[in-house]
mmCIF file of N, CA, C and O in Angstrom:
data_model
loop_
_atom_site.group_PDB
_atom_site.id
_atom_site.type_symbol
_atom_site.label_atom_id
_atom_site.label_comp_id
_atom_site.label_asym_id
_atom_site.label_seq_id
_atom_site.Cartn_x
_atom_site.Cartn_y
_atom_site.Cartn_z
ATOM 1 N N UNK A 24 64.620 50.061 125.840
ATOM 2 C CA UNK A 24 64.518 49.250 127.084
ATOM 3 C C UNK A 24 65.943 49.106 127.597
ATOM 4 O O UNK A 24 66.914 48.858 126.773
ATOM 5 N N UNK A 25 65.992 48.843 128.946
ATOM 6 C CA UNK A 25 67.307 48.623 129.544
ATOM 7 C C UNK A 25 67.079 47.757 130.790
ATOM 8 O O UNK A 25 66.079 47.948 131.562
ATOM 9 N N UNK A 26 68.147 47.066 131.298
ATOM 10 C CA UNK A 26 68.161 46.322 132.409
ATOM 11 C C UNK A 26 68.377 47.376 133.613
ATOM 12 O O UNK A 26 69.314 47.981 133.571
ATOM 13 N N UNK A 27 67.520 47.352 134.566
ATOM 14 C CA UNK A 27 67.662 48.171 135.795
ATOM 15 C C UNK A 27 68.498 47.330 136.810
ATOM 16 O O UNK A 27 69.503 47.718 137.334
ATOM 17 N N UNK A 28 68.177 45.955 136.861
ATOM 18 C CA UNK A 28 68.812 45.174 137.700
ATOM 19 C C UNK A 28 68.514 43.759 137.390
ATOM 20 O O UNK A 28 67.511 43.470 136.716
ATOM 21 N N UNK A 29 69.499 42.856 137.675
ATOM 22 C CA UNK A 29 69.299 41.394 137.543
ATOM 23 C C UNK A 29 70.083 40.696 138.644
ATOM 24 O O UNK A 29 71.118 41.043 138.923
ATOM 25 N N UNK A 30 69.392 39.686 139.123
ATOM 26 C CA UNK A 30 69.906 38.840 140.240
ATOM 27 C C UNK A 30 69.369 37.478 140.182
ATOM 28 O O UNK A 30 68.490 37.155 139.557
ATOM 29 N N UNK A 31 70.024 36.577 141.062
ATOM 30 C CA UNK A 31 69.558 35.299 141.121
ATOM 31 C C UNK A 31 69.440 34.909 142.712
ATOM 32 O O UNK A 31 70.257 35.276 143.395
ATOM 33 N N UNK A 32 68.425 34.076 142.860
ATOM 34 C CA UNK A 32 68.189 33.587 144.261
ATOM 35 C C UNK A 32 68.248 32.103 144.143
ATOM 36 O O UNK A 32 67.624 31.418 143.238
ATOM 37 N N UNK A 33 68.747 31.392 145.198
ATOM 38 C CA UNK A 33 68.641 29.926 145.261
ATOM 39 C C UNK A 33 67.239 29.471 145.570
ATOM 40 O O UNK A 33 66.562 30.132 146.317
ATOM 41 N N UNK A 34 66.779 28.408 144.842
ATOM 42 C CA UNK A 34 65.374 27.801 145.213
ATOM 43 C C UNK A 34 65.802 26.807 146.328
ATOM 44 O O UNK A 34 66.434 26.023 146.251
ATOM 45 N N UNK A 35 64.921 26.923 147.419
ATOM 46 C CA UNK A 35 64.994 26.063 148.597
ATOM 47 C C UNK A 35 65.016 24.548 148.125
ATOM 48 O O UNK A 35 64.135 24.142 147.281
ATOM 49 N N UNK A 36 65.711 23.673 148.742
ATOM 50 C CA UNK A 36 65.774 22.309 148.474
ATOM 51 C C UNK A 36 65.972 21.892 147.146
ATOM 52 O O UNK A 36 65.314 20.966 146.497
ATOM 53 N N UNK A 37 66.796 22.821 146.429
ATOM 54 C CA UNK A 37 67.141 22.414 144.981
ATOM 55 C C UNK A 37 68.513 23.046 144.574
ATOM 56 O O UNK A 37 69.069 23.890 145.279
ATOM 57 N N UNK A 38 68.910 22.562 143.661
ATOM 58 C CA UNK A 38 70.256 23.069 143.079
ATOM 59 C C UNK A 38 70.075 24.261 142.091
ATOM 60 O O UNK A 38 71.024 24.897 141.534
ATOM 61 N N UNK A 39 68.682 24.530 141.817
ATOM 62 C CA UNK A 39 68.484 25.600 140.879
ATOM 63 C C UNK A 39 68.290 26.865 141.365
ATOM 64 O O UNK A 39 68.296 27.070 142.574
ATOM 65 N N UNK A 40 68.383 27.956 140.405
ATOM 66 C CA UNK A 40 68.271 29.347 140.849
ATOM 67 C C UNK A 40 67.012 29.900 140.065
ATOM 68 O O UNK A 40 66.665 29.598 139.068
ATOM 69 N N UNK A 41 66.515 30.922 140.775
ATOM 70 C CA UNK A 41 65.492 31.838 140.172
ATOM 71 C C UNK A 41 66.208 33.061 139.755
ATOM 72 O O UNK A 41 66.886 33.730 140.453
ATOM 73 N N UNK A 42 66.034 33.404 138.425
ATOM 74 C CA UNK A 42 66.646 34.634 137.979
ATOM 75 C C UNK A 42 65.426 35.688 137.906
ATOM 76 O O UNK A 42 64.435 35.492 137.361
ATOM 77 N N UNK A 43 65.805 36.923 138.444
ATOM 78 C CA UNK A 43 64.789 38.084 138.430
ATOM 79 C C UNK A 43 65.576 39.315 137.733
ATOM 80 O O UNK A 43 66.492 39.708 138.184
ATOM 81 N N UNK A 44 64.851 39.795 136.649
ATOM 82 C CA UNK A 44 65.474 40.898 135.964
ATOM 83 C C UNK A 44 64.343 42.026 135.953
ATOM 84 O O UNK A 44 63.216 41.726 135.729
ATOM 85 N N UNK A 45 64.768 43.181 136.259
ATOM 86 C CA UNK A 45 63.940 44.377 136.188
ATOM 87 C C UNK A 45 64.408 45.147 134.952
ATOM 88 O O UNK A 45 65.490 45.502 134.810
ATOM 89 N N UNK A 46 63.331 45.482 134.090
ATOM 90 C CA UNK A 46 63.593 46.122 132.895
ATOM 91 C C UNK A 46 62.775 47.402 132.829
ATOM 92 O O UNK A 46 61.547 47.430 133.257
ATOM 93 N N UNK A 47 63.487 48.559 132.517
ATOM 94 C CA UNK A 47 62.743 49.819 132.551
ATOM 95 C C UNK A 47 62.736 50.319 130.973
ATOM 96 O O UNK A 47 63.426 49.876 130.218
ATOM 97 N N UNK A 48 62.056 51.567 130.876
ATOM 98 C CA UNK A 48 61.868 52.119 129.587
ATOM 99 C C UNK A 48 61.111 51.166 128.549
ATOM 100 O O UNK A 48 61.471 51.157 127.361
ATOM 101 N N UNK A 49 60.326 50.301 129.031
ATOM 102 C CA UNK A 49 59.529 49.421 128.067
ATOM 103 C C UNK A 49 58.419 50.207 127.560
ATOM 104 O O UNK A 49 57.502 50.788 128.130
ATOM 105 N N UNK A 50 58.574 50.342 126.145
ATOM 106 C CA UNK A 50 57.495 50.914 125.405
ATOM 107 C C UNK A 50 56.369 50.063 124.980
ATOM 108 O O UNK A 50 55.219 50.470 124.661
ATOM 109 N N UNK A 51 56.533 48.811 124.928
ATOM 110 C CA UNK A 51 55.572 47.774 124.573
ATOM 111 C C UNK A 51 55.953 46.470 125.291
ATOM 112 O O UNK A 51 56.804 45.821 124.831
ATOM 113 N N UNK A 52 54.989 46.097 126.121
ATOM 114 C CA UNK A 52 55.207 44.852 126.834
ATOM 115 C C UNK A 52 54.977 43.779 125.900
ATOM 116 O O UNK A 52 55.570 42.531 126.133
ATOM 117 N N UNK A 53 54.286 43.817 124.837
ATOM 118 C CA UNK A 53 54.028 42.797 123.820
ATOM 119 C C UNK A 53 55.308 42.469 123.143
ATOM 120 O O UNK A 53 55.660 41.269 122.934
ATOM 121 N N UNK A 54 55.972 43.468 122.719
ATOM 122 C CA UNK A 54 57.273 43.306 122.098
ATOM 123 C C UNK A 54 58.264 42.747 123.010
ATOM 124 O O UNK A 54 58.944 41.743 122.590
ATOM 125 N N UNK A 55 58.445 43.111 124.263
ATOM 126 C CA UNK A 55 59.223 42.585 125.290
ATOM 127 C C UNK A 55 58.933 41.134 125.383
ATOM 128 O O UNK A 55 59.885 40.312 125.411
ATOM 129 N N UNK A 56 57.849 40.710 125.539
ATOM 130 C CA UNK A 56 57.366 39.253 125.810
ATOM 131 C C UNK A 56 57.713 38.545 124.570
ATOM 132 O O UNK A 56 58.434 37.437 124.709
ATOM 133 N N UNK A 57 57.513 38.848 123.438
ATOM 134 C CA UNK A 57 57.808 38.279 122.081
ATOM 135 C C UNK A 57 59.498 38.055 121.991
ATOM 136 O O UNK A 57 60.003 36.903 121.746
ATOM 137 N N UNK A 58 60.125 39.090 122.359
ATOM 138 C CA UNK A 58 61.592 38.972 122.290
ATOM 139 C C UNK A 58 62.176 38.163 123.358
ATOM 140 O O UNK A 58 63.148 37.287 123.093
ATOM 141 N N UNK A 59 61.608 38.041 124.608
ATOM 142 C CA UNK A 59 62.002 37.206 125.587
ATOM 143 C C UNK A 59 61.670 35.770 125.311
ATOM 144 O O UNK A 59 62.542 34.842 125.514
ATOM 145 N N UNK A 60 60.596 35.421 124.772
ATOM 146 C CA UNK A 60 60.196 34.000 124.274
ATOM 147 C C UNK A 60 61.107 33.653 123.273
ATOM 148 O O UNK A 60 61.588 32.471 123.124
ATOM 149 N N UNK A 61 61.577 34.524 122.313
ATOM 150 C CA UNK A 61 62.568 34.159 121.294
ATOM 151 C C UNK A 61 63.826 33.724 121.833
ATOM 152 O O UNK A 61 64.512 32.859 121.316
ATOM 153 N N UNK A 62 64.173 34.328 122.962
ATOM 154 C CA UNK A 62 65.569 34.130 123.561
ATOM 155 C C UNK A 62 65.487 32.880 124.544
ATOM 156 O O UNK A 62 66.340 32.087 124.529
ATOM 157 N N UNK A 63 64.488 33.001 125.425
ATOM 158 C CA UNK A 63 64.439 31.975 126.502
ATOM 159 C C UNK A 63 63.563 30.710 126.269
ATOM 160 O O UNK A 63 63.659 29.750 126.951
ATOM 161 N N UNK A 64 62.751 30.899 125.230
ATOM 162 C CA UNK A 64 61.987 29.676 124.858
ATOM 163 C C UNK A 64 60.490 29.873 125.317
ATOM 164 O O UNK A 64 60.305 30.692 126.107
ATOM 165 N N UNK A 65 59.642 29.069 124.688
ATOM 166 C CA UNK A 65 58.178 29.384 124.941
ATOM 167 C C UNK A 65 57.725 28.744 126.178
ATOM 168 O O UNK A 65 57.858 27.528 126.413
ATOM 169 N N UNK A 66 57.098 29.520 127.055
ATOM 170 C CA UNK A 66 56.398 28.952 128.196
ATOM 171 C C UNK A 66 55.230 27.950 127.977
ATOM 172 O O UNK A 66 54.495 28.481 127.047
ATOM 173 N N UNK A 67 54.893 27.028 128.462
ATOM 174 C CA UNK A 67 55.573 26.210 129.463
ATOM 175 C C UNK A 67 56.482 25.090 128.977
ATOM 176 O O UNK A 67 57.103 24.250 129.543
ATOM 177 N N UNK A 68 56.588 25.263 127.595
ATOM 178 C CA UNK A 68 57.473 24.090 126.952
ATOM 179 C C UNK A 68 58.901 24.183 127.135
ATOM 180 O O UNK A 68 59.448 23.184 127.592
ATOM 181 N N UNK A 69 59.519 25.287 126.981
ATOM 182 C CA UNK A 69 60.888 25.549 127.025
ATOM 183 C C UNK A 69 61.388 26.248 128.217
ATOM 184 O O UNK A 69 62.534 26.326 128.583
ATOM 185 N N UNK A 70 60.465 27.014 128.790
ATOM 186 C CA UNK A 70 60.757 27.935 129.948
ATOM 187 C C UNK A 70 59.561 28.071 130.943
ATOM 188 O O UNK A 70 58.442 27.607 130.561
ATOM 189 N N UNK A 71 59.896 28.539 132.096
ATOM 190 C CA UNK A 71 58.735 29.062 132.994
ATOM 191 C C UNK A 71 58.682 30.445 133.132
ATOM 192 O O UNK A 71 58.585 30.877 134.346
ATOM 193 N N UNK A 72 59.011 31.138 132.117
ATOM 194 C CA UNK A 72 58.997 32.574 132.172
ATOM 195 C C UNK A 72 57.701 33.220 132.581
ATOM 196 O O UNK A 72 56.592 32.886 132.196
ATOM 197 N N UNK A 73 57.922 34.206 133.516
ATOM 198 C CA UNK A 73 56.789 35.063 133.952
ATOM 199 C C UNK A 73 57.157 36.624 133.766
ATOM 200 O O UNK A 73 58.376 36.992 134.004
ATOM 201 N N UNK A 74 56.297 37.370 133.280
ATOM 202 C CA UNK A 74 56.510 38.792 133.011
ATOM 203 C C UNK A 74 55.378 39.603 133.878
ATOM 204 O O UNK A 74 54.427 39.351 133.433
ATOM 205 N N UNK A 75 55.903 40.402 134.695
ATOM 206 C CA UNK A 75 54.996 41.300 135.560
ATOM 207 C C UNK A 75 55.251 42.633 135.366
ATOM 208 O O UNK A 75 56.486 42.976 135.476
ATOM 209 N N UNK A 76 54.273 43.399 135.358
ATOM 210 C CA UNK A 76 54.615 44.729 135.439
ATOM 211 C C UNK A 76 53.496 45.836 134.865
ATOM 212 O O UNK A 76 52.394 45.213 134.660
ATOM 213 N N UNK A 77 53.741 47.047 134.791
ATOM 214 C CA UNK A 77 52.862 47.963 134.213
ATOM 215 C C UNK A 77 53.647 49.205 133.876
ATOM 216 O O UNK A 77 54.814 49.312 134.355
ATOM 217 N N UNK A 78 53.121 49.973 133.030
ATOM 218 C CA UNK A 78 53.843 51.188 132.406
ATOM 219 C C UNK A 78 55.041 50.789 131.838
ATOM 220 O O UNK A 78 55.035 49.926 130.892
ATOM 221 N N UNK A 79 56.239 51.472 132.175
ATOM 222 C CA UNK A 79 57.389 51.215 131.606
ATOM 223 C C UNK A 79 58.396 50.372 132.384
ATOM 224 O O UNK A 79 59.550 50.230 131.980
ATOM 225 N N UNK A 80 58.000 49.786 133.572
ATOM 226 C CA UNK A 80 58.914 48.934 134.248
ATOM 227 C C UNK A 80 58.226 47.424 134.406
ATOM 228 O O UNK A 80 57.034 47.437 134.971
ATOM 229 N N UNK A 81 58.932 46.516 133.986
ATOM 230 C CA UNK A 81 58.642 45.109 134.098
ATOM 231 C C UNK A 81 59.550 44.282 134.663
ATOM 232 O O UNK A 81 60.751 44.466 134.595
ATOM 233 N N UNK A 82 59.157 43.301 135.394
ATOM 234 C CA UNK A 82 59.885 42.191 136.097
ATOM 235 C C UNK A 82 59.802 40.936 135.261
ATOM 236 O O UNK A 82 58.875 40.415 135.086
ATOM 237 N N UNK A 83 60.951 40.396 134.996
ATOM 238 C CA UNK A 83 61.001 39.125 134.320
ATOM 239 C C UNK A 83 61.547 38.011 135.288
ATOM 240 O O UNK A 83 62.699 38.176 135.843
ATOM 241 N N UNK A 84 60.858 36.972 135.423
ATOM 242 C CA UNK A 84 61.284 35.935 136.388
ATOM 243 C C UNK A 84 61.228 34.605 135.692
ATOM 244 O O UNK A 84 60.357 34.247 134.897
ATOM 245 N N UNK A 85 62.324 33.771 135.911
ATOM 246 C CA UNK A 85 62.358 32.446 135.390
ATOM 247 C C UNK A 85 63.352 31.625 136.106
ATOM 248 O O UNK A 85 64.184 32.123 136.737
ATOM 249 N N UNK A 86 63.124 30.262 136.097
ATOM 250 C CA UNK A 86 64.005 29.341 136.681
ATOM 251 C C UNK A 86 64.502 28.220 135.647
ATOM 252 O O UNK A 86 65.390 27.456 135.861
ATOM 253 N N UNK A 87 63.827 28.337 134.489
ATOM 254 C CA UNK A 87 64.059 27.394 133.424
ATOM 255 C C UNK A 87 64.094 28.175 132.189
ATOM 256 O O UNK A 87 62.967 28.783 131.939
ATOM 257 N N UNK A 88 65.106 28.203 131.369
ATOM 258 C CA UNK A 88 66.211 27.416 131.470
ATOM 259 C C UNK A 88 67.172 28.078 132.485
ATOM 260 O O UNK A 88 67.186 29.183 132.867
ATOM 261 N N UNK A 89 68.040 27.088 133.125
ATOM 262 C CA UNK A 89 69.071 27.478 134.212
ATOM 263 C C UNK A 89 70.177 28.162 133.416
ATOM 264 O O UNK A 89 70.737 27.588 132.537
ATOM 265 N N UNK A 90 70.439 29.328 133.815
ATOM 266 C CA UNK A 90 71.666 30.137 133.217
ATOM 267 C C UNK A 90 72.521 30.660 134.339
ATOM 268 O O UNK A 90 71.880 31.097 135.359
ATOM 269 N N UNK A 91 73.766 30.833 134.098
ATOM 270 C CA UNK A 91 74.614 31.628 134.999
ATOM 271 C C UNK A 91 74.106 33.030 134.947
ATOM 272 O O UNK A 91 73.389 33.509 133.984
ATOM 273 N N UNK A 92 74.576 33.869 135.822
ATOM 274 C CA UNK A 92 74.179 35.176 135.953
ATOM 275 C C UNK A 92 74.716 35.935 134.631
ATOM 276 O O UNK A 92 73.830 36.766 134.062
ATOM 277 N N UNK A 93 75.880 35.687 134.338
ATOM 278 C CA UNK A 93 76.414 36.278 133.041
ATOM 279 C C UNK A 93 75.589 35.854 131.768
ATOM 280 O O UNK A 93 75.296 36.728 130.968
ATOM 281 N N UNK A 94 75.192 34.591 131.811
ATOM 282 C CA UNK A 94 74.547 34.148 130.554
ATOM 283 C C UNK A 94 73.106 34.646 130.615
ATOM 284 O O UNK A 94 72.485 35.010 129.558
ATOM 285 N N UNK A 95 72.438 34.803 131.739
ATOM 286 C CA UNK A 95 71.239 35.470 131.920
ATOM 287 C C UNK A 95 71.171 36.847 131.475
ATOM 288 O O UNK A 95 70.346 37.354 130.818
ATOM 289 N N UNK A 96 72.131 37.676 131.935
ATOM 290 C CA UNK A 96 72.512 39.062 131.507
ATOM 291 C C UNK A 96 72.499 39.068 130.052
ATOM 292 O O UNK A 96 71.749 39.988 129.400
ATOM 293 N N UNK A 97 73.352 38.256 129.426
ATOM 294 C CA UNK A 97 73.443 38.252 128.020
ATOM 295 C C UNK A 97 72.137 37.992 127.331
ATOM 296 O O UNK A 97 71.898 38.624 126.279
ATOM 297 N N UNK A 98 71.455 37.004 127.772
ATOM 298 C CA UNK A 98 70.155 36.738 127.125
ATOM 299 C C UNK A 98 69.258 37.873 127.193
ATOM 300 O O UNK A 98 68.436 38.109 126.266
ATOM 301 N N UNK A 99 69.077 38.365 128.376
ATOM 302 C CA UNK A 99 68.136 39.555 128.423
ATOM 303 C C UNK A 99 68.602 40.797 127.586
ATOM 304 O O UNK A 99 67.737 41.300 126.766
ATOM 305 N N UNK A 100 69.941 41.038 127.500
ATOM 306 C CA UNK A 100 70.447 41.983 126.636
ATOM 307 C C UNK A 100 70.114 41.683 125.144
ATOM 308 O O UNK A 100 69.792 42.607 124.378
ATOM 309 N N UNK A 101 70.234 40.483 124.785
ATOM 310 C CA UNK A 101 69.839 39.982 123.435
ATOM 311 C C UNK A 101 68.362 40.166 123.168
ATOM 312 O O UNK A 101 67.974 40.624 122.029
ATOM 313 N N UNK A 102 67.541 39.921 124.090
ATOM 314 C CA UNK A 102 66.116 40.037 124.008
ATOM 315 C C UNK A 102 65.779 41.647 123.846
ATOM 316 O O UNK A 102 64.890 42.022 123.055
ATOM 317 N N UNK A 103 66.541 42.470 124.510
ATOM 318 C CA UNK A 103 66.290 43.851 124.614
ATOM 319 C C UNK A 103 66.715 44.590 123.244
ATOM 320 O O UNK A 103 66.280 45.481 122.836
ATOM 321 N N UNK A 104 67.803 43.941 122.620
ATOM 322 C CA UNK A 104 68.374 44.645 121.406
ATOM 323 C C UNK A 104 68.701 43.398 120.561
ATOM 324 O O UNK A 104 69.769 43.094 120.292
ATOM 325 N N UNK A 105 67.659 42.826 119.897
ATOM 326 C CA UNK A 105 67.974 41.725 119.039
ATOM 327 C C UNK A 105 68.738 42.069 117.802
ATOM 328 O O UNK A 105 68.688 43.078 117.329
ATOM 329 N N UNK A 106 69.672 41.125 117.420
ATOM 330 C CA UNK A 106 70.437 41.323 116.285
ATOM 331 C C UNK A 106 69.524 40.825 114.986
ATOM 332 O O UNK A 106 69.019 39.746 115.122
ATOM 333 N N UNK A 107 69.399 41.819 114.122
ATOM 334 C CA UNK A 107 68.601 41.433 112.925
ATOM 335 C C UNK A 107 69.505 40.772 111.993
ATOM 336 O O UNK A 107 70.440 41.393 111.514
ATOM 337 N N UNK A 108 69.226 39.665 111.646
ATOM 338 C CA UNK A 108 70.075 38.707 110.716
ATOM 339 C C UNK A 108 69.649 38.983 109.260
ATOM 340 O O UNK A 108 68.491 39.054 108.995
ATOM 341 N N UNK A 109 70.636 39.171 108.461
ATOM 342 C CA UNK A 109 70.370 39.355 106.975
ATOM 343 C C UNK A 109 69.964 38.061 106.425
ATOM 344 O O UNK A 109 70.429 37.016 106.884
ATOM 345 N N UNK A 110 68.963 38.166 105.528
ATOM 346 C CA UNK A 110 68.518 36.785 104.825
ATOM 347 C C UNK A 110 69.387 36.676 103.666
ATOM 348 O O UNK A 110 70.043 37.607 103.044
ATOM 349 N N UNK A 111 69.584 35.484 103.370
ATOM 350 C CA UNK A 111 70.429 35.116 102.232
ATOM 351 C C UNK A 111 69.742 35.630 100.945
ATOM 352 O O UNK A 111 68.446 35.672 100.762
ATOM 353 N N UNK A 112 70.512 36.208 100.010
ATOM 354 C CA UNK A 112 69.995 36.766 98.795
ATOM 355 C C UNK A 112 70.325 35.738 97.597
ATOM 356 O O UNK A 112 71.288 35.071 97.583
#
């Protein structure tokens, strides 16, 4: 999976922004959703995450949590390629 594009738009009458990311080469939208929830939080409790798409191209949209464009890009990249932590032995 990879980010095709990511952008932010101002929400009218608000200081908040809407983040829109388009992800391609998605082999499993279920895995994508799980990884996004791990990074952005569970909707509707921690985020207002929406995932729309079909085949191998999916659009991810959220306004909560509020992140800068750099932080949003880092979060999506983390979701697409999660770091597997070693368990303590």
